[in-house]
Structures are given as C-alpha cells and as structure tokens.
C-alpha cells in the first residue's frame, strides 16, 4: 500500500479530481497549502503593485492506494498538473505499513481511502 501526496496549483484540482473519479478513486483528501518557490526572490505583480513571492498558494492531494494502482495515478496527476511553470509542484509516493478505518476497525486495503465504493 502506498500514499500519494501531490502538491498542485489550485486551478488544477477540478480536472484531477474528475479524472480520479473516472478511474474509480473517490476518496481523496485535499488541503490548502503554501509552498516556497524554488527561485527565491521572485517578484509578482498584482493590480499594478509588485511584491516579493515568499510562498505560493497550492493544493495538496492525498490518496491511499494499492501498489498496482500507483503508476496509473502518478501518470494521471503528472499529466493534468503540468503547466511547465516553475511552481508545478511535486508528487511523493510513500510506503504505508498499515491503515485502520476508525469506524469499523478494518485494516490495510479494506480501510484504504482510495478503495472502491
């Protein structure tokens, strides 16, 4: 079992969520995050004013999957999240030793947040 964490631009969430739905992955977690850009000292313009970019708003997607589903989901997120900009984000694949559903006590794949409904 693996956990995928992907940080992407906020405007890409709907397309990624819809694509995961089409793949049968319904249970994802979304969080608002702020990430530090790779190039420090970037200047942004907003309504004619310039300001220094310290952090860029983003969204973090988390989903728990069986190992065989990981390559498909990583490819899907990468394809939909890519803008060729400096702040495209990152995808992390993290091994998970166990997952327990609080309500039922189910372990492992049965408790997986990415499990089919």
mmCIF file with all atom_site columns, C-alpha atoms in Angstrom, residues 63-113:
data_model
loop_
_atom_site.group_PDB
_atom_site.id
_atom_site.type_symbol
_atom_site.label_atom_id
_atom_site.label_alt_id
_atom_site.label_comp_id
_atom_site.label_asym_id
_atom_site.label_entity_id
_atom_site.label_seq_id
_atom_site.pdbx_PDB_ins_code
_atom_site.Cartn_x
_atom_site.Cartn_y
_atom_site.Cartn_z
_atom_site.occupancy
_atom_site.B_iso_or_equiv
_atom_site.pdbx_formal_charge
_atom_site.auth_seq_id
_atom_site.auth_comp_id
_atom_site.auth_asym_id
_atom_site.auth_atom_id
_atom_site.pdbx_PDB_model_num
ATOM 1  C CA . UNK A 1 63  ? -4.791  9.304  -1.681  1.00 0.00 ? 63  UNK A CA 1
ATOM 2  C CA . UNK A 1 64  ? -4.052  5.830  -0.336  1.00 0.00 ? 64  UNK A CA 1
ATOM 3  C CA . UNK A 1 65  ? -3.766  3.096  -2.983  1.00 0.00 ? 65  UNK A CA 1
ATOM 4  C CA . UNK A 1 66  ? -2.783  -0.485 -3.587  1.00 0.00 ? 66  UNK A CA 1
ATOM 5  C CA . UNK A 1 67  ? 0.687   -0.753 -5.144  1.00 0.00 ? 67  UNK A CA 1
ATOM 6  C CA . UNK A 1 68  ? -0.558  -1.756 -8.601  1.00 0.00 ? 68  UNK A CA 1
ATOM 7  C CA . UNK A 1 69  ? -2.599  1.475  -8.945  1.00 0.00 ? 69  UNK A CA 1
ATOM 8  C CA . UNK A 1 70  ? 0.263   3.857  -8.152  1.00 0.00 ? 70  UNK A CA 1
ATOM 9  C CA . UNK A 1 71  ? 1.869   4.198  -11.637 1.00 0.00 ? 71  UNK A CA 1
ATOM 10 C CA . UNK A 1 72  ? -1.508  4.937  -13.251 1.00 0.00 ? 72  UNK A CA 1
ATOM 11 C CA . UNK A 1 73  ? -2.451  7.595  -10.686 1.00 0.00 ? 73  UNK A CA 1
ATOM 12 C CA . UNK A 1 74  ? 1.003   9.226  -10.689 1.00 0.00 ? 74  UNK A CA 1
ATOM 13 C CA . UNK A 1 75  ? 0.915   9.464  -14.507 1.00 0.00 ? 75  UNK A CA 1
ATOM 14 C CA . UNK A 1 76  ? -2.595  10.917 -14.408 1.00 0.00 ? 76  UNK A CA 1
ATOM 15 C CA . UNK A 1 77  ? -1.722  13.591 -11.829 1.00 0.00 ? 77  UNK A CA 1
ATOM 16 C CA . UNK A 1 78  ? 1.519   14.459 -13.601 1.00 0.00 ? 78  UNK A CA 1
ATOM 17 C CA . UNK A 1 79  ? -0.235  14.851 -16.942 1.00 0.00 ? 79  UNK A CA 1
ATOM 18 C CA . UNK A 1 80  ? -3.042  17.051 -15.577 1.00 0.00 ? 80  UNK A CA 1
ATOM 19 C CA . UNK A 1 81  ? -0.941  19.143 -13.171 1.00 0.00 ? 81  UNK A CA 1
ATOM 20 C CA . UNK A 1 82  ? 1.875   20.036 -15.564 1.00 0.00 ? 82  UNK A CA 1
ATOM 21 C CA . UNK A 1 83  ? 1.979   23.687 -16.634 1.00 0.00 ? 83  UNK A CA 1
ATOM 22 C CA . UNK A 1 84  ? 5.704   23.914 -17.472 1.00 0.00 ? 84  UNK A CA 1
ATOM 23 C CA . UNK A 1 85  ? 5.925   26.660 -14.872 1.00 0.00 ? 85  UNK A CA 1
ATOM 24 C CA . UNK A 1 86  ? 8.425   26.889 -12.031 1.00 0.00 ? 86  UNK A CA 1
ATOM 25 C CA . UNK A 1 87  ? 5.697   26.119 -9.474  1.00 0.00 ? 87  UNK A CA 1
ATOM 26 C CA . UNK A 1 88  ? 4.282   22.919 -10.967 1.00 0.00 ? 88  UNK A CA 1
ATOM 27 C CA . UNK A 1 89  ? 4.528   21.145 -7.613  1.00 0.00 ? 89  UNK A CA 1
ATOM 28 C CA . UNK A 1 90  ? 5.670   17.662 -6.681  1.00 0.00 ? 90  UNK A CA 1
ATOM 29 C CA . UNK A 1 91  ? 4.371   14.129 -6.293  1.00 0.00 ? 91  UNK A CA 1
ATOM 30 C CA . UNK A 1 92  ? 5.550   11.938 -3.422  1.00 0.00 ? 92  UNK A CA 1
ATOM 31 C CA . UNK A 1 93  ? 4.941   8.189  -3.202  1.00 0.00 ? 93  UNK A CA 1
ATOM 32 C CA . UNK A 1 94  ? 5.210   6.996  0.391   1.00 0.00 ? 94  UNK A CA 1
ATOM 33 C CA . UNK A 1 95  ? 5.023   3.390  1.637   1.00 0.00 ? 95  UNK A CA 1
ATOM 34 C CA . UNK A 1 96  ? 2.296   2.773  4.219   1.00 0.00 ? 96  UNK A CA 1
ATOM 35 C CA . UNK A 1 97  ? 2.692   -0.022 6.763   1.00 0.00 ? 97  UNK A CA 1
ATOM 36 C CA . UNK A 1 98  ? -0.974  -0.151 7.734   1.00 0.00 ? 98  UNK A CA 1
ATOM 37 C CA . UNK A 1 99  ? -4.235  1.790  7.633   1.00 0.00 ? 99  UNK A CA 1
ATOM 38 C CA . UNK A 1 100 ? -7.111  1.345  10.052  1.00 0.00 ? 100 UNK A CA 1
ATOM 39 C CA . UNK A 1 101 ? -10.625 2.647  9.438   1.00 0.00 ? 101 UNK A CA 1
ATOM 40 C CA . UNK A 1 102 ? -11.714 4.152  12.760  1.00 0.00 ? 102 UNK A CA 1
ATOM 41 C CA . UNK A 1 103 ? -15.416 3.328  12.418  1.00 0.00 ? 103 UNK A CA 1
ATOM 42 C CA . UNK A 1 104 ? -15.062 -0.383 11.550  1.00 0.00 ? 104 UNK A CA 1
ATOM 43 C CA . UNK A 1 105 ? -11.534 -1.319 12.613  1.00 0.00 ? 105 UNK A CA 1
ATOM 44 C CA . UNK A 1 106 ? -10.737 -2.665 9.110   1.00 0.00 ? 106 UNK A CA 1
ATOM 45 C CA . UNK A 1 107 ? -7.037  -2.908 8.299   1.00 0.00 ? 107 UNK A CA 1
ATOM 46 C CA . UNK A 1 108 ? -4.906  -2.436 5.171   1.00 0.00 ? 108 UNK A CA 1
ATOM 47 C CA . UNK A 1 109 ? -6.614  -2.349 1.751   1.00 0.00 ? 109 UNK A CA 1
ATOM 48 C CA . UNK A 1 110 ? -10.093 -2.708 3.218   1.00 0.00 ? 110 UNK A CA 1
ATOM 49 C CA . UNK A 1 111 ? -9.538  0.580  5.062   1.00 0.00 ? 111 UNK A CA 1
ATOM 50 C CA . UNK A 1 112 ? -7.767  2.264  2.157   1.00 0.00 ? 112 UNK A CA 1
ATOM 51 C CA . UNK A 1 113 ? -9.001  5.766  1.461   1.00 0.00 ? 113 UNK A CA 1
#
